[in-house]
Amino acid sequence: MKHIAAIALSGMFILSCGPQDNINFVTDNIIPAPQSIVAGDGTFKVAGAGISVSEDMDAMSVAAIEKFAGRLGKVTGRKSRVCTGLKEHGISFCTDSTMGRESYRIDISARSARITAADFHGVLYAIQTIGQMLPVEYYGDTTVRDALWKLPCLTIEDAPRYHYRGMHLDVARHFFSADEVKRYLDLMAMHKMNTFHWHLTDDQGWRVEIRKYPRLTEYGSIRKQTIVGHHNDPMHKVNGNIYDNTPYGGYYTQDEIRDVVAYADSLGITVIPEIDMPGHMVAALAAYPEMGCTGGPYEVRCTWAIADEALCPGKEATFTFIEDVLTEIMELFPSEIIHIGGDECRKQFWENCPDCQRLIRKLGLRSDSRFTKEQYLQCYVTDRVQKFLAEHGRTLMGWDEIIEGDISKDAVVMYWRPGRSRMPANDGFRTVMVPAPYFYFDYYQSEHLDLEPLSIGGFIPIEKTYSYEPEEEVDPEHLDKILGVQANLWTEFISDRVNMYYNLLPRMDALSEIQWCEKGKRDFERFKKALVHQMQAYDIMDYPYSRAVFGEYGIPEKFKQEME
Ligand code: ACM
Ligand code: ZN
């Protein structure tokens, strides 16, 4: 009822005010804010409007437009038919390949809403923008005939600031079903994001079926129990660590992976798989101990924090394993970029391993004032994997540890450790910005720790995320090396969907504006007002979210019940 009243009021506003006012009302809801909006005069009736599509429109765009028509029909109660061949009246979609990648334009008059898009992505983003200008019931499954299904007359011209607009999800620490991942992708699409970074393997679980190495999932996907709370945390422990004594597991079959990748594709989202190596490999070592320096035995890790064990690069079988796994990964994921992690690889086993030390000698690696010989050994692994991927037309991506030493500039680097890592872009690496102090969405979003669900720590209120400027640490001559921005959702302390979305939203909204809006165009006060509409949409779609930005803390009661 509350939503309907608000919409009715907004509708009255549209009908009774001048063009500038009605523009302010609905266009201010759009997240990420478009680059340019010019107000017109009057409104266009959406309910029941016919939809026409230019003859040359590609099949994926047509499918997205059909889906949009279906949604409009459902919520307005009046069918919108899609026909081929552009019409003067009604809603029309056409493409213009001279426009910038992923851009779109919406021209609305009293008789027509014309969408001109550069490409498939432009079509998708125009549809998202239109959806955000409609009453929030657009996001629901019920017909609301008395809502004001109208759009204001205007012109919107829009294009993203960055072409890499990513969101990450760790499914190794806690597993989320393929269906839940699709719901996550839906949210990404709503925020005009185009890259899903899927962290599929780690010490605590291997989550992707690899046909050649069945034990990875048969054995490596299951840990025998999970630590409760923080490791050695006096707040949560009395005598050492406590474990839940419950086996935990889960993995995706290759068919499920293909299904998720195809679904992402229909939303304009590329899926970058991450197979983290040579550290973060304990689950694989538990399944195939012969790839470790000591030969094990190893067990799938039941605690968080960084493991000491890593793959042994001194054994040639390790590279056979890596190449076999990546071969199947490349078959499953068409993404040009393949992420091989490279973070937090402890080297003490390498220091004491005869095989690793033999390889170091053979390669002539020496410690110097910058890096140890074992760090150079990791560079050898990275470079070798990079060459293998390149032979298959793929590009290696890794966390910023991969530049500790000398590696090929063909690699793409994820910058997550400001103050601890060199800025990869300034060294000439193509770089995706994921600095932890702004974009680790598993950190607390309020300081009311008594009300917030237990988190890994840290504090990243939405205001902080919103304040990030990607160019800040980059030299002017290297600005073109910034591919884009991403946030990460690590899941050590996020074991269910309620916690997942609660941590994600609405910080993901802030991220989307950093990815999309031109430098200096962001405005937190406008953004905060837009969040009111966005949160109503989340309510309708049943996504939990934090209201810390409005001074309310903790998981809402309704969702706490779901968790019990
Ligand atoms: C990371 O957070 N270990 C990339
Ligand atoms: Zn070794």
PDB file of N, CA, C and O and ligand atoms in Angstrom, residues 173 274 276 280 343-344 399-401 416-417 436 440 488 490, ligand 1:
ATOM      1  N   ARG A 173      34.271 -20.434  -0.237  1.00  0.00           N
ATOM      2  CA  ARG A 173      34.136 -20.456   1.226  1.00  0.00           C
ATOM      3  C   ARG A 173      32.719 -20.878   1.599  1.00  0.00           C
ATOM      4  O   ARG A 173      32.493 -21.685   2.492  1.00  0.00           O
ATOM      5  N   GLU A 274      37.631 -17.768 -11.933  1.00  0.00           N
ATOM      6  CA  GLU A 274      38.934 -17.703 -11.263  1.00  0.00           C
ATOM      7  C   GLU A 274      39.278 -19.083 -10.712  1.00  0.00           C
ATOM      8  O   GLU A 274      38.528 -19.666  -9.921  1.00  0.00           O
ATOM      9  N   ASP A 276      42.195 -20.147  -8.551  1.00  0.00           N
ATOM     10  CA  ASP A 276      43.256 -19.457  -7.806  1.00  0.00           C
ATOM     11  C   ASP A 276      44.474 -20.378  -7.645  1.00  0.00           C
ATOM     12  O   ASP A 276      44.352 -21.497  -7.140  1.00  0.00           O
ATOM     13  N   HIS A 280      46.221 -20.860  -2.333  1.00  0.00           N
ATOM     14  CA  HIS A 280      44.762 -21.070  -2.269  1.00  0.00           C
ATOM     15  C   HIS A 280      44.350 -22.363  -2.980  1.00  0.00           C
ATOM     16  O   HIS A 280      43.319 -22.421  -3.633  1.00  0.00           O
ATOM     17  N   ASP A 343      47.195 -14.612  -5.584  1.00  0.00           N
ATOM     18  CA  ASP A 343      47.306 -13.858  -4.333  1.00  0.00           C
ATOM     19  C   ASP A 343      47.784 -14.756  -3.199  1.00  0.00           C
ATOM     20  O   ASP A 343      47.605 -15.969  -3.220  1.00  0.00           O
ATOM     21  N   GLU A 344      48.374 -14.129  -2.214  1.00  0.00           N
ATOM     22  CA  GLU A 344      48.637 -14.729  -0.902  1.00  0.00           C
ATOM     23  C   GLU A 344      49.250 -16.128  -1.006  1.00  0.00           C
ATOM     24  O   GLU A 344      48.839 -17.046  -0.303  1.00  0.00           O
ATOM     25  N   TRP A 399      45.563 -11.287  -9.280  1.00  0.00           N
ATOM     26  CA  TRP A 399      45.605 -10.272  -8.212  1.00  0.00           C
ATOM     27  C   TRP A 399      46.963  -9.572  -8.245  1.00  0.00           C
ATOM     28  O   TRP A 399      47.914 -10.069  -8.865  1.00  0.00           O
ATOM     29  N   ASP A 400      47.086  -8.449  -7.541  1.00  0.00           N
ATOM     30  CA  ASP A 400      48.289  -7.614  -7.736  1.00  0.00           C
ATOM     31  C   ASP A 400      49.587  -8.277  -7.243  1.00  0.00           C
ATOM     32  O   ASP A 400      50.680  -7.814  -7.579  1.00  0.00           O
ATOM     33  N   GLU A 401      49.493  -9.382  -6.507  1.00  0.00           N
ATOM     34  CA  GLU A 401      50.722 -10.096  -6.131  1.00  0.00           C
ATOM     35  C   GLU A 401      51.479 -10.588  -7.361  1.00  0.00           C
ATOM     36  O   GLU A 401      52.684 -10.831  -7.291  1.00  0.00           O
ATOM     37  N   TRP A 416      44.163  -4.733  -5.542  1.00  0.00           N
ATOM     38  CA  TRP A 416      43.319  -4.823  -4.342  1.00  0.00           C
ATOM     39  C   TRP A 416      44.012  -4.316  -3.088  1.00  0.00           C
ATOM     40  O   TRP A 416      43.391  -4.151  -2.064  1.00  0.00           O
ATOM     41  N   ARG A 417      45.329  -4.040  -3.159  1.00  0.00           N
ATOM     42  CA  ARG A 417      46.062  -3.709  -1.923  1.00  0.00           C
ATOM     43  C   ARG A 417      46.722  -2.340  -1.975  1.00  0.00           C
ATOM     44  O   ARG A 417      47.964  -2.247  -2.002  1.00  0.00           O
ATOM     45  N   ALA A 436      40.660  -2.861  -1.641  1.00  0.00           N
ATOM     46  CA  ALA A 436      39.912  -3.426  -0.512  1.00  0.00           C
ATOM     47  C   ALA A 436      39.246  -2.362   0.365  1.00  0.00           C
ATOM     48  O   ALA A 436      38.108  -2.543   0.782  1.00  0.00           O
ATOM     49  N   TYR A 440      35.605  -4.063  -0.706  1.00  0.00           N
ATOM     50  CA  TYR A 440      35.448  -5.393  -0.120  1.00  0.00           C
ATOM     51  C   TYR A 440      34.126  -5.381   0.636  1.00  0.00           C
ATOM     52  O   TYR A 440      34.032  -4.954   1.786  1.00  0.00           O
ATOM     53  N   ASN A 488      34.309  -6.868  -4.567  1.00  0.00           N
ATOM     54  CA  ASN A 488      34.437  -8.291  -4.263  1.00  0.00           C
ATOM     55  C   ASN A 488      33.543  -8.670  -3.096  1.00  0.00           C
ATOM     56  O   ASN A 488      33.426  -7.911  -2.122  1.00  0.00           O
ATOM     57  N   TRP A 490      33.660 -11.651  -0.676  1.00  0.00           N
ATOM     58  CA  TRP A 490      34.238 -12.871  -0.102  1.00  0.00           C
ATOM     59  C   TRP A 490      33.259 -13.422   0.914  1.00  0.00           C
ATOM     60  O   TRP A 490      32.561 -12.649   1.598  1.00  0.00           O
TER      61      TRP A 490
HETATM   62  C1  ACM B   1      42.351 -11.273  -1.921  1.00  0.00           C
HETATM   63  O1  ACM B   1      41.562 -10.608  -1.254  1.00  0.00           O
HETATM   64  N1  ACM B   1      43.059 -12.240  -1.350  1.00  0.00           N
HETATM   65  C2  ACM B   1      42.538 -11.021  -3.339  1.00  0.00           C
END
